[in-house]
Coordinates of C-alpha atoms in Angstrom, one line a residue:
M705 CA -40.2 2.9 13.4
E706 CA -41.4 4.1 16.7
L707 CA -44.2 1.5 16.9
R708 CA -41.7 -1.3 15.9
A709 CA -39.3 -0.2 18.6
R710 CA -42.1 0.0 21.2
G711 CA -43.2 -3.5 20.2
W712 CA -39.6 -4.8 20.5
W713 CA -39.1 -3.4 24.0
L714 CA -42.5 -4.8 25.1
L715 CA -41.3 -8.2 23.9
C716 CA -38.1 -7.7 25.9
A717 CA -40.0 -6.7 29.1
A718 CA -42.2 -9.8 28.7
A719 CA -39.2 -12.0 28.4
V720 CA -37.6 -10.5 31.5
L721 CA -40.9 -10.9 33.5
A722 CA -41.1 -14.5 32.3
A723 CA -37.6 -15.2 33.5
C724 CA -38.4 -13.7 36.9
A725 CA -41.5 -15.7 37.2
R726 CA -39.7 -18.9 36.2
G727 CA -37.9 -19.1 39.6
D728 CA -41.1 -18.4 41.5
A729 CA -43.1 -21.0 39.6
A730 CA -40.5 -23.7 40.2
G731 CA -40.1 -22.8 43.8
K732 CA -36.3 -22.8 43.5
T733 CA -33.6 -21.3 41.4
R734 CA -31.5 -23.2 38.8
S735 CA -27.9 -24.4 39.2
C736 CA -25.1 -22.2 37.8
G737 CA -22.8 -25.3 37.2
E738 CA -22.5 -24.9 33.5
V739 CA -21.8 -21.2 33.8
R740 CA -19.2 -21.8 36.4
Q741 CA -17.5 -24.3 34.2
I742 CA -17.4 -21.9 31.2
Y743 CA -16.2 -19.0 33.4
G744 CA -13.4 -21.0 35.0
A745 CA -12.3 -22.3 31.6
K746 CA -11.6 -18.7 30.6
G747 CA -9.1 -18.4 33.5
F748 CA -11.3 -16.5 36.0
S749 CA -11.6 -17.3 39.7
L750 CA -14.7 -19.2 40.8
S751 CA -14.5 -18.0 44.4
D752 CA -17.3 -15.4 43.9
V753 CA -19.4 -17.3 41.3
P754 CA -22.8 -18.2 42.7
Q755 CA -23.8 -21.9 42.9
A756 CA -27.4 -21.1 41.8
E757 CA -29.1 -18.2 40.2
I758 CA -29.5 -15.0 42.1
S759 CA -31.5 -11.8 41.5
G760 CA -30.0 -9.7 38.8
E761 CA -30.7 -6.1 39.9
H762 CA -27.0 -5.4 40.0
L763 CA -26.4 -6.1 36.3
R764 CA -25.5 -3.0 34.2
I765 CA -25.3 -4.5 30.7
C766 CA -27.3 -7.8 30.7
P767 CA -31.1 -8.0 31.3
Q768 CA -31.9 -7.9 35.1
G769 CA -33.6 -11.3 35.5
Y770 CA -32.4 -14.2 37.5
T771 CA -28.7 -14.6 36.8
C772 CA -25.6 -16.5 37.4
C773 CA -23.4 -13.4 37.1
T774 CA -22.2 -11.1 39.8
S775 CA -21.2 -7.5 39.0
E776 CA -17.5 -8.6 38.9
M777 CA -18.3 -11.4 36.5
E778 CA -20.3 -9.1 34.2
E779 CA -17.3 -6.7 34.1
N780 CA -14.8 -9.5 33.5
L781 CA -16.9 -11.0 30.7
A782 CA -17.4 -7.5 29.1
N783 CA -13.7 -6.9 29.0
R784 CA -13.1 -10.4 27.6
S785 CA -15.7 -10.0 24.9
R786 CA -14.1 -6.7 23.8
T787 CA -10.7 -8.3 23.7
E788 CA -11.9 -11.3 21.7
L789 CA -13.5 -9.1 19.1
E790 CA -10.4 -6.9 18.8
T791 CA -8.3 -10.0 18.4
S792 CA -10.6 -11.3 15.7
L793 CA -10.3 -8.0 13.9
L794 CA -6.5 -8.1 14.2
D795 CA -6.5 -11.7 12.9
S796 CA -8.6 -10.8 9.9
G797 CA -6.4 -7.8 9.2
R798 CA -3.2 -9.9 9.5
A799 CA -4.5 -12.4 6.9
L800 CA -5.1 -9.6 4.4
Q801 CA -1.8 -7.9 5.2
A802 CA 0.0 -11.2 4.7
M803 CA -1.6 -11.5 1.2
L804 CA -0.7 -8.0 0.3
A805 CA 2.9 -8.3 1.6
A806 CA 3.4 -11.6 -0.3
Q807 CA 2.2 -9.9 -3.5
L808 CA 4.5 -7.0 -2.9
R809 CA 7.6 -9.2 -2.3
G810 CA 6.8 -11.2 -5.4
F811 CA 6.5 -8.2 -7.7
D812 CA 9.4 -6.3 -6.1
G813 CA 11.6 -9.3 -6.4
H814 CA 10.8 -9.7 -10.1
F815 CA 11.3 -6.0 -10.9
Q816 CA 14.6 -6.0 -9.0
H817 CA 15.7 -9.2 -10.8
L818 CA 15.0 -7.6 -14.2
L819 CA 17.1 -4.5 -13.5
N820 CA 19.9 -6.5 -11.9
A821 CA 20.0 -9.0 -14.8
S822 CA 20.2 -6.0 -17.2
E823 CA 23.2 -4.5 -15.4
Q824 CA 24.9 -7.9 -15.1
A825 CA 24.5 -8.4 -18.8
L826 CA 26.1 -5.0 -19.4
Q827 CA 29.0 -5.9 -17.1
D828 CA 29.5 -9.2 -18.8
T829 CA 29.5 -8.0 -22.4
F830 CA 30.5 -4.4 -22.6
P831 CA 34.2 -4.8 -21.5
G832 CA 35.0 -7.4 -24.2
A833 CA 33.2 -5.4 -27.0
F834 CA 34.2 -1.9 -26.1
G835 CA 37.4 -2.4 -24.1
E836 CA 39.0 0.8 -22.6
L837 CA 36.1 2.9 -24.0
Y838 CA 33.7 1.1 -21.5
A839 CA 36.3 1.0 -18.7
Q840 CA 36.7 4.7 -18.6
S841 CA 32.9 5.3 -18.7
A842 CA 31.9 2.5 -16.4
K843 CA 31.0 4.8 -13.6
A844 CA 28.5 6.6 -15.8
F845 CA 26.7 3.3 -16.4
R846 CA 26.8 2.3 -12.7
D847 CA 25.4 5.7 -11.8
L848 CA 22.6 5.3 -14.3
Y849 CA 21.5 1.9 -12.9
A850 CA 21.8 3.4 -9.3
D851 CA 19.5 6.2 -10.4
L852 CA 17.0 3.8 -11.9
R853 CA 16.9 1.8 -8.7
L854 CA 16.4 4.9 -6.6
Y855 CA 13.6 6.1 -8.8
Y856 CA 11.9 2.7 -8.6
R857 CA 12.2 2.7 -4.9
G858 CA 10.6 6.1 -4.6
A859 CA 13.3 8.7 -4.9
H860 CA 12.1 12.1 -5.9
L861 CA 13.9 12.1 -9.3
H862 CA 12.7 13.5 -12.6
L863 CA 13.5 10.4 -14.7
E864 CA 13.6 12.2 -18.0
D865 CA 16.1 14.8 -16.6
T866 CA 18.1 12.0 -15.1
L867 CA 18.3 10.2 -18.5
A868 CA 19.2 13.4 -20.3
E869 CA 22.0 14.1 -17.8
F870 CA 23.3 10.5 -18.3
W871 CA 23.5 10.9 -22.1
A872 CA 25.2 14.3 -21.8
R873 CA 27.9 12.9 -19.4
L874 CA 28.4 9.8 -21.6
L875 CA 28.8 11.9 -24.8
E876 CA 31.4 14.1 -23.1
R877 CA 33.4 11.0 -21.9
L878 CA 33.2 9.1 -25.2
F879 CA 33.9 12.1 -27.5
R880 CA 37.1 12.7 -25.5
Q881 CA 38.1 9.1 -25.8
L882 CA 37.3 9.1 -29.5
H883 CA 39.6 12.1 -30.0
P884 CA 42.6 11.7 -27.6
H885 CA 44.7 13.7 -30.1
L886 CA 42.6 16.8 -29.5
L887 CA 42.5 19.3 -26.7
L888 CA 38.8 19.5 -25.6
P889 CA 38.3 22.0 -22.8
D890 CA 35.1 22.2 -20.9
E891 CA 33.9 25.1 -23.0
Y892 CA 34.2 23.1 -26.1
L893 CA 32.3 20.2 -24.5
D894 CA 29.6 22.6 -23.4
C895 CA 29.2 23.6 -27.1
L896 CA 29.0 19.9 -28.0
G897 CA 26.3 19.4 -25.5
K898 CA 24.2 22.2 -26.8
Q899 CA 24.3 20.6 -30.3
A900 CA 23.7 17.1 -29.1
E901 CA 20.0 17.0 -29.6
A902 CA 20.3 18.1 -33.2
L903 CA 23.3 15.9 -33.9
R904 CA 21.7 12.7 -32.4
P905 CA 25.1 11.1 -31.7
F906 CA 23.5 8.0 -30.2
G907 CA 20.9 7.5 -32.8
D908 CA 17.4 6.5 -31.7
A909 CA 18.3 4.8 -28.5
P910 CA 18.1 7.9 -26.1
R911 CA 14.7 8.8 -27.5
E912 CA 13.4 5.3 -27.2
L913 CA 14.6 5.0 -23.7
R914 CA 13.2 8.4 -22.7
L915 CA 9.8 7.6 -24.1
R916 CA 9.5 4.1 -22.6
A917 CA 11.5 4.1 -19.3
P918 CA 9.4 6.7 -17.4
R919 CA 6.1 5.0 -18.2
A920 CA 7.5 1.5 -17.2
F921 CA 9.2 2.6 -14.0
V922 CA 6.3 4.8 -12.8
A923 CA 3.9 2.0 -13.4
A924 CA 6.1 -0.5 -11.5
R925 CA 6.7 1.7 -8.5
A926 CA 3.1 2.9 -8.3
F927 CA 1.9 -0.7 -8.3
V928 CA 4.2 -1.8 -5.4
Q929 CA 3.4 1.5 -3.5
G930 CA -0.3 0.7 -3.9
L931 CA 0.1 -2.7 -2.4
G932 CA 2.2 -1.2 0.5
V933 CA -0.4 1.5 1.2
A934 CA -3.2 -1.0 1.2
G935 CA -1.4 -3.1 3.7
D936 CA -0.5 -0.1 5.9
V937 CA -4.2 1.0 5.9
V938 CA -5.3 -2.4 7.1
R939 CA -2.7 -2.5 9.8
K940 CA -3.7 0.9 11.2
V941 CA -7.4 0.4 11.0
A942 CA -7.2 -3.0 12.7
Q943 CA -5.7 -1.2 15.7
V944 CA -8.5 1.3 16.1
P945 CA -10.0 0.5 19.6
L946 CA -13.7 -0.3 20.1
G947 CA -15.8 2.4 21.7
P948 CA -17.6 1.9 25.1
E949 CA -21.1 1.5 23.5
C950 CA -19.7 -1.1 21.2
S951 CA -18.1 -2.9 24.2
R952 CA -21.5 -3.0 25.9
A953 CA -23.2 -4.3 22.8
V954 CA -20.6 -7.1 22.2
M955 CA -20.9 -8.2 25.9
K956 CA -24.6 -8.4 25.5
L957 CA -24.2 -10.3 22.3
V958 CA -21.7 -12.9 23.4
Y959 CA -22.0 -13.5 27.2
C960 CA -25.3 -12.2 28.5
A961 CA -26.9 -15.5 27.5
H962 CA -24.4 -17.1 30.0
C963 CA -25.5 -14.8 32.7
L964 CA -29.2 -15.5 32.1
G965 CA -28.7 -19.3 32.3
V966 CA -28.8 -20.2 28.6
P967 CA -25.1 -20.5 27.9
G968 CA -25.5 -22.9 25.0
T969 CA -27.7 -20.5 23.0
R970 CA -26.0 -18.9 20.0
P971 CA -26.8 -15.3 18.9
C972 CA -29.3 -14.8 16.2
P973 CA -27.6 -13.9 12.9
D974 CA -29.4 -10.6 12.3
Y975 CA -28.8 -9.6 15.9
C976 CA -25.1 -10.3 15.5
L977 CA -25.0 -8.3 12.2
N978 CA -26.6 -5.3 13.8
V979 CA -24.1 -5.3 16.7
L980 CA -21.1 -5.6 14.4
K981 CA -22.4 -3.2 11.8
G982 CA -22.7 -0.6 14.5
C983 CA -19.3 -1.4 16.0
L984 CA -17.6 -1.4 12.6
A985 CA -19.5 1.5 11.0
N986 CA -16.4 3.7 10.6
Q987 CA -14.5 0.8 9.0
A988 CA -17.2 0.2 6.5
D989 CA -16.8 3.8 5.3
L990 CA -13.4 2.7 3.9
D991 CA -15.3 0.7 1.3
A992 CA -15.6 3.1 -1.6
E993 CA -12.0 4.3 -1.6
W994 CA -10.7 0.8 -0.8
R995 CA -12.4 -0.5 -3.9
N996 CA -11.0 2.4 -5.9
L997 CA -7.5 1.7 -4.8
L998 CA -7.7 -2.0 -5.5
D999 CA -9.3 -1.4 -8.9
S1000 CA -6.5 1.1 -9.8
T1001 CA -3.8 -1.3 -8.6
A1002 CA -5.1 -4.2 -10.6
L1003 CA -5.7 -1.9 -13.7
I1004 CA -2.1 -0.6 -13.8
T1005 CA -0.8 -4.2 -14.4
D1006 CA -2.0 -3.7 -18.0
K1007 CA 1.0 -1.4 -18.3
F1008 CA 3.4 -4.1 -17.5
R1009 CA 3.1 -5.7 -21.0
G1010 CA 4.1 -4.5 -24.5
P1011 CA 7.1 -2.6 -25.8
S1012 CA 6.8 0.1 -23.1
G1013 CA 6.0 -2.4 -20.3
A1014 CA 8.0 -3.1 -17.2
E1015 CA 9.1 -6.6 -18.4
R1016 CA 10.6 -5.2 -21.6
V1017 CA 12.0 -1.9 -20.3
L1018 CA 13.5 -2.9 -17.0
G1019 CA 15.1 -6.0 -18.5
S1020 CA 16.5 -4.3 -21.6
V1021 CA 18.2 -1.1 -20.5
H1022 CA 21.6 -2.6 -21.5
V1023 CA 20.3 -3.3 -25.0
W1024 CA 19.5 0.4 -25.6
L1025 CA 22.9 1.3 -24.2
A1026 CA 24.7 -1.1 -26.6
E1027 CA 22.6 0.3 -29.5
A1028 CA 23.6 3.8 -28.5
I1029 CA 27.3 3.1 -28.5
N1030 CA 27.1 1.2 -31.8
A1031 CA 25.3 4.3 -33.3
L1032 CA 28.1 6.5 -32.0
Q1033 CA 30.7 4.3 -33.7
D1034 CA 28.8 4.4 -37.0
N1035 CA 28.4 8.2 -36.9
R1036 CA 31.8 9.2 -35.4
D1037 CA 33.2 10.8 -38.5
V1038 CA 30.0 12.7 -39.5
L1039 CA 29.6 13.7 -35.9
T1040 CA 33.1 15.0 -35.6
A1041 CA 32.7 17.0 -38.8
K1042 CA 29.5 18.6 -37.6
V1043 CA 30.9 19.4 -34.2
I1044 CA 33.9 21.1 -35.7
Q1045 CA 31.6 23.0 -38.0
G1046 CA 29.5 24.3 -35.1
C1047 CA 32.1 24.7 -32.4
G1048 CA 35.3 25.4 -34.3
N1049 CA 38.4 23.4 -34.9
P1050 CA 39.9 22.3 -31.5
K1051 CA 43.6 22.5 -30.9
V1052 CA 45.8 19.4 -31.3
N1053 CA 47.0 17.7 -28.1
P1054 CA 50.8 17.6 -28.5
Q1055 CA 51.0 14.7 -26.0
G1056 CA 48.2 12.7 -27.5
P1057 CA 48.4 10.0 -30.2
G1058 CA 48.0 10.8 -33.9
P1059 CA 44.7 10.6 -35.7
E1060 CA 45.8 7.5 -37.5
E1061 CA 46.3 5.8 -34.1
Q1062 CA 42.6 6.2 -33.1
Q1063 CA 41.2 2.9 -31.9
R1064 CA 38.2 1.2 -33.3
W1065 CA 36.0 -1.1 -31.2
S1066 CA 33.8 -3.9 -32.2
K1067 CA 30.0 -3.6 -32.4
L1068 CA 27.8 -5.3 -29.9
V1069 CA 24.4 -6.7 -30.8
L1070 CA 22.4 -7.8 -27.9
P1071 CA 19.0 -9.6 -28.6
E1072 CA 16.2 -8.8 -26.2
K1073 CA 15.3 -11.7 -24.0
P1074 CA 11.7 -13.0 -24.5
P1075 CA 9.4 -12.8 -21.4
T1076 CA 9.6 -15.8 -19.1
G1077 CA 6.0 -15.7 -18.2
A1078 CA 6.8 -15.1 -14.5
L1079 CA 5.3 -11.6 -14.5
E1080 CA 2.2 -12.8 -16.3
K1081 CA 1.7 -15.4 -13.6
L1082 CA 2.2 -12.8 -10.8
V1083 CA -0.3 -10.5 -12.4
S1084 CA -2.9 -13.2 -12.8
E1085 CA -2.6 -14.2 -9.2
A1086 CA -2.6 -10.6 -7.9
K1087 CA -5.7 -9.6 -9.9
A1088 CA -7.6 -12.6 -8.4
Q1089 CA -6.6 -11.9 -4.9
L1090 CA -7.2 -8.1 -5.1
R1091 CA -10.7 -8.9 -6.5
D1092 CA -11.4 -11.2 -3.6
A1093 CA -10.3 -8.5 -1.1
Q1094 CA -12.5 -5.7 -2.5
D1095 CA -15.4 -6.2 -0.1
F1096 CA -13.2 -6.8 2.9
W1097 CA -14.5 -3.9 5.0
V1098 CA -18.3 -4.3 4.4
S1099 CA -18.1 -8.1 4.7
L1100 CA -16.3 -8.0 8.1
P1101 CA -19.5 -8.1 10.2
G1102 CA -20.9 -11.1 8.3
T1103 CA -17.5 -12.9 8.3
L1104 CA -17.0 -12.5 12.1
C1105 CA -20.6 -13.4 12.8
S1106 CA -20.5 -16.6 10.7
E1107 CA -17.0 -17.7 11.9
K1108 CA -17.0 -16.6 15.5
T1109 CA -20.5 -16.2 16.9
A1110 CA -23.7 -17.0 15.2
T1111 CA -24.5 -20.5 13.8
S1112 CA -28.4 -20.4 13.8
T1113 CA -30.6 -19.4 10.9
A1114 CA -32.3 -16.1 10.5
G1115 CA -35.7 -17.5 11.2
D1116 CA -34.6 -19.5 14.3
D1117 CA -36.8 -18.8 17.3
R1118 CA -34.4 -20.5 19.7
C1119 CA -31.4 -18.2 19.2
W1120 CA -30.2 -15.5 21.6
N1121 CA -31.8 -12.2 20.7
G1122 CA -30.1 -10.1 23.4
V1123 CA -32.9 -10.5 25.9
A1124 CA -33.9 -14.1 25.9
K1125 CA -34.0 -17.2 23.7
G1126 CA -36.3 -16.3 20.8
R1127 CA -36.6 -14.8 17.3
Y1128 CA -34.9 -11.5 16.5
L1129 CA -37.3 -9.1 14.9
P1130 CA -35.5 -5.8 14.0
E1131 CA -34.3 -5.2 10.5
V1132 CA -30.6 -5.4 9.7
M1133 CA -28.9 -2.0 9.3
G1134 CA -27.0 -0.9 6.2
D1135 CA -23.3 -0.4 6.0
G1136 CA -21.4 2.6 7.1
L1137 CA -21.7 5.3 9.7
A1138 CA -24.7 7.2 8.2
N1139 CA -26.8 4.0 8.2
Q1140 CA -26.5 3.5 12.0
I1141 CA -28.7 6.3 13.1
N1142 CA -31.5 3.8 14.0
N1143 CA -29.3 0.8 15.0
P1144 CA -31.3 -0.9 17.9
E1145 CA -28.2 -2.5 19.4
V1146 CA -25.4 0.0 19.4
E1147 CA -25.8 3.7 20.1
V1148 CA -23.6 5.4 17.4
D1149 CA -23.1 9.1 17.1
I1150 CA -22.9 9.5 13.3
T1151 CA -21.7 13.1 13.6
K1152 CA -18.4 12.0 15.2
P1153 CA -16.4 9.9 12.7
D1154 CA -13.2 8.2 13.9
M1155 CA -10.3 10.4 12.8
T1156 CA -7.8 7.6 12.3
I1157 CA -10.0 6.0 9.8
R1158 CA -10.8 9.3 8.1
Q1159 CA -7.0 9.8 7.7
Q1160 CA -6.7 6.4 6.1
I1161 CA -9.5 7.2 3.7
M1162 CA -7.5 10.2 2.6
Q1163 CA -4.4 8.0 2.2
L1164 CA -6.4 5.7 -0.1
K1165 CA -7.5 8.7 -2.1
V1166 CA -4.0 10.0 -2.5
M1167 CA -2.6 6.7 -3.6
T1168 CA -5.4 6.1 -6.0
N1169 CA -4.6 9.4 -7.7
R1170 CA -1.0 8.4 -8.0
L1171 CA -2.0 5.1 -9.6
R1172 CA -4.3 6.8 -12.0
S1173 CA -1.6 9.2 -13.0
A1174 CA 0.9 6.4 -13.4
Y1175 CA -1.6 4.5 -15.7
H1176 CA -1.4 7.5 -18.0
G1177 CA 2.4 7.5 -17.9
E1178 CA 2.6 10.5 -15.6
D1179 CA 4.7 10.9 -12.5
A1180 CA 2.4 12.5 -9.9
D1181 CA 5.5 14.1 -8.2
F1182 CA 6.2 16.3 -11.2
Q1183 CA 2.7 17.2 -12.4
D1184 CA 2.8 20.4 -10.5
T1185 CA 6.5 21.4 -9.8
S1186 CA 5.3 24.5 -7.9
D1187 CA 3.8 22.2 -5.2
E1188 CA 6.4 19.6 -4.7
G1189 CA 6.6 18.0 -1.3
S1190 CA 9.8 17.3 0.5
G1191 CA 8.6 15.0 3.3
S1192 CA 9.9 11.5 3.5
G1193 CA 7.8 8.4 3.4
S1194 CA 6.9 6.3 6.5
G1195 CA 10.0 4.2 6.1
D1196 CA 13.3 4.0 4.1
G1197 CA 13.3 2.1 0.8
C1198 CA 17.1 2.2 0.4
P1199 CA 20.2 2.7 2.4
D1200 CA 21.0 6.2 3.6
D1201 CA 24.2 6.4 1.6
A1202 CA 22.5 5.3 -1.6
C1203 CA 19.8 7.9 -1.1
S1204 CA 22.3 10.6 -0.5
R1205 CA 24.1 9.9 -3.8
A1206 CA 21.0 11.2 -5.5
V1207 CA 21.6 14.6 -4.1
D1208 CA 25.3 14.9 -4.5
R1209 CA 25.7 14.6 -8.3
K1210 CA 25.5 17.1 -11.1
S1211 CA 22.1 18.8 -11.5
S1212 CA 21.1 18.0 -8.0
S1213 CA 18.1 20.2 -8.3
S1214 CA 16.3 17.3 -10.0
R1215 CA 17.2 14.9 -7.1
T1216 CA 15.9 14.9 -3.6
T1217 CA 15.5 12.3 -0.9
L1218 CA 12.9 9.6 -1.1
T1219 CA 9.3 10.8 -0.8
H1220 CA 7.4 7.6 -1.8
A1221 CA 9.8 4.8 -0.9
L1222 CA 9.1 1.3 -1.8
P1223 CA 6.5 0.1 0.7
G1224 CA 6.6 -2.9 3.0
L1225 CA 10.3 -3.5 3.4
S1226 CA 10.8 -2.3 6.9
E1227 CA 8.1 -4.6 8.3
Q1228 CA 9.4 -7.5 6.3
E1229 CA 12.8 -7.0 8.0
G1230 CA 11.1 -7.1 11.4
Q1231 CA 11.5 -3.5 12.3
D1232 CA 8.9 -1.6 14.3
T1233 CA 8.3 1.0 11.7
S1234 CA 5.4 1.3 9.3
P1235 CA 5.8 0.2 5.7
A1236 CA 7.5 2.7 3.5
G1237 CA 5.7 4.0 0.5
C1238 CA 2.6 5.5 2.1
P1239 CA 2.3 8.6 0.0
Q1240 CA 2.7 11.7 2.1
P1241 CA 0.1 14.2 0.9
R1242 CA 1.5 17.3 -0.7
S1243 CA 1.0 20.7 1.0
A1244 CA -2.5 21.1 -0.5
L1245 CA -3.6 17.7 0.8
L1246 CA -2.0 18.4 4.2
L1247 CA -4.1 21.6 4.4
L1248 CA -7.2 19.6 3.5
L1249 CA -6.5 17.1 6.2
L1250 CA -5.9 19.9 8.7
A1251 CA -9.2 21.5 7.8
L1252 CA -11.0 18.2 8.1
A1253 CA -9.5 17.6 11.5
L1254 CA -10.4 21.1 12.8
S1255 CA -14.0 20.7 11.5
V1256 CA -14.8 17.3 13.0
A1257 CA -12.3 16.9 15.9
R1258 CA -14.5 15.9 18.8
P1259 CA -14.4 13.1 21.4
R1260 CA -15.0 9.7 19.9
W1261 CA -18.6 8.5 19.8
R1262 CA -19.9 7.1 23.0

């Protein structure tokens, strides 16, 4: 390696000496007209630009041969090259963000539509079939759908507890309405509630919904959160500024050819790759966890299909509710006898109607709607786009070089190699920070990783773990109840009054404010906040981040 480096710098020195000798041999210096034209087109003043080449001892970045650049020009072009690269990075990030945001809106809109259509079907059919029985319990149904929406949007609810609470409240209301001729104090209803599991008053519907709803909802919300976190990571990483050594290398790559009088010469491809691999070394370290996140996001779409999938469950909640009320109607007499046997014979309500006046209501049979194919189409498109985005971070140097800078071939001996027009000899470095230790173009301190990017790597890991838990039907928020976090996400996924309702109701211990709100909505609405849904690490993860920060917190690499 040392011999190769020595040979490279001897080549550089020879090129500089040749450039110096060029003017002496010709007896005069060359015109800077082409450089003046390019420099002026970029909006800079031409007042101090030389008309012909001058000696370049004043240059601090470019090789010190005969030059068309003054110190001020070199500084201006260095700043311009850094700005242009940062703009290219932002543009690349925006394109990826736009794709992720479009996918998020598509899936979120479909999931919301399924749930809204289910509630609308309930409101259209239940009043006619169940009459006053539904009217007096309508709030319980509205609260259930509100809780389901809150859970989908990231509220810290235990969905199984929420469903159990709903069935308990509904049983109390309906049992009272079934027996208006009886006095049923709270103590009697408490006894009824304790026997409800054994009595199974609603048939199989509560059990079916309890088994299927958590899996479907946790998969749907983890998927949209994954898309939101991915977009948030891209946005934050794209804003990481370039270091000073990178700025120098990019200036040398893009504009030093102008200063040395060969402005039409394009950089050698391998030279460009080494510069940008050095500049974007920290970004490339996102690759492993980025791929894990996108793989997990694509994989969880397999849980959208089938009897416990999002399409079936979110769109059929009202069907299970109708089956439950039908079962209660069929079992009312047996249920009443068993309740009296277990809780005693309640007193008769002297102001109520007689037993013979008890109302009967009609049964309601609601067929499940077949899938429309809309979700299948969304999934197919998402998988293809997520697959295409997997190598985004490691492909950035090549993408930017091919699109913005280098057009020559690897074996071209007439491209700009950083010193003169000629072939570029050093080998191309690998991807990531650790592989830049011998980068010949950018001095990278591999012991000082960028902390913003390290934090985003941690965010990717956390979200991937949530997706993997969701794939197995587990809600990561409740896998370890002794370590539940209470911090909010990076944005609100629902109105404040709606979120607060989740705390105010009965059994509020199972409801807290949003911790993993549905991502992406705040930016879509034009606000200046980051997308909600970036999972906030639990206390253990926060401690891990703190330890990481304390162990490596140093000035950025120079």
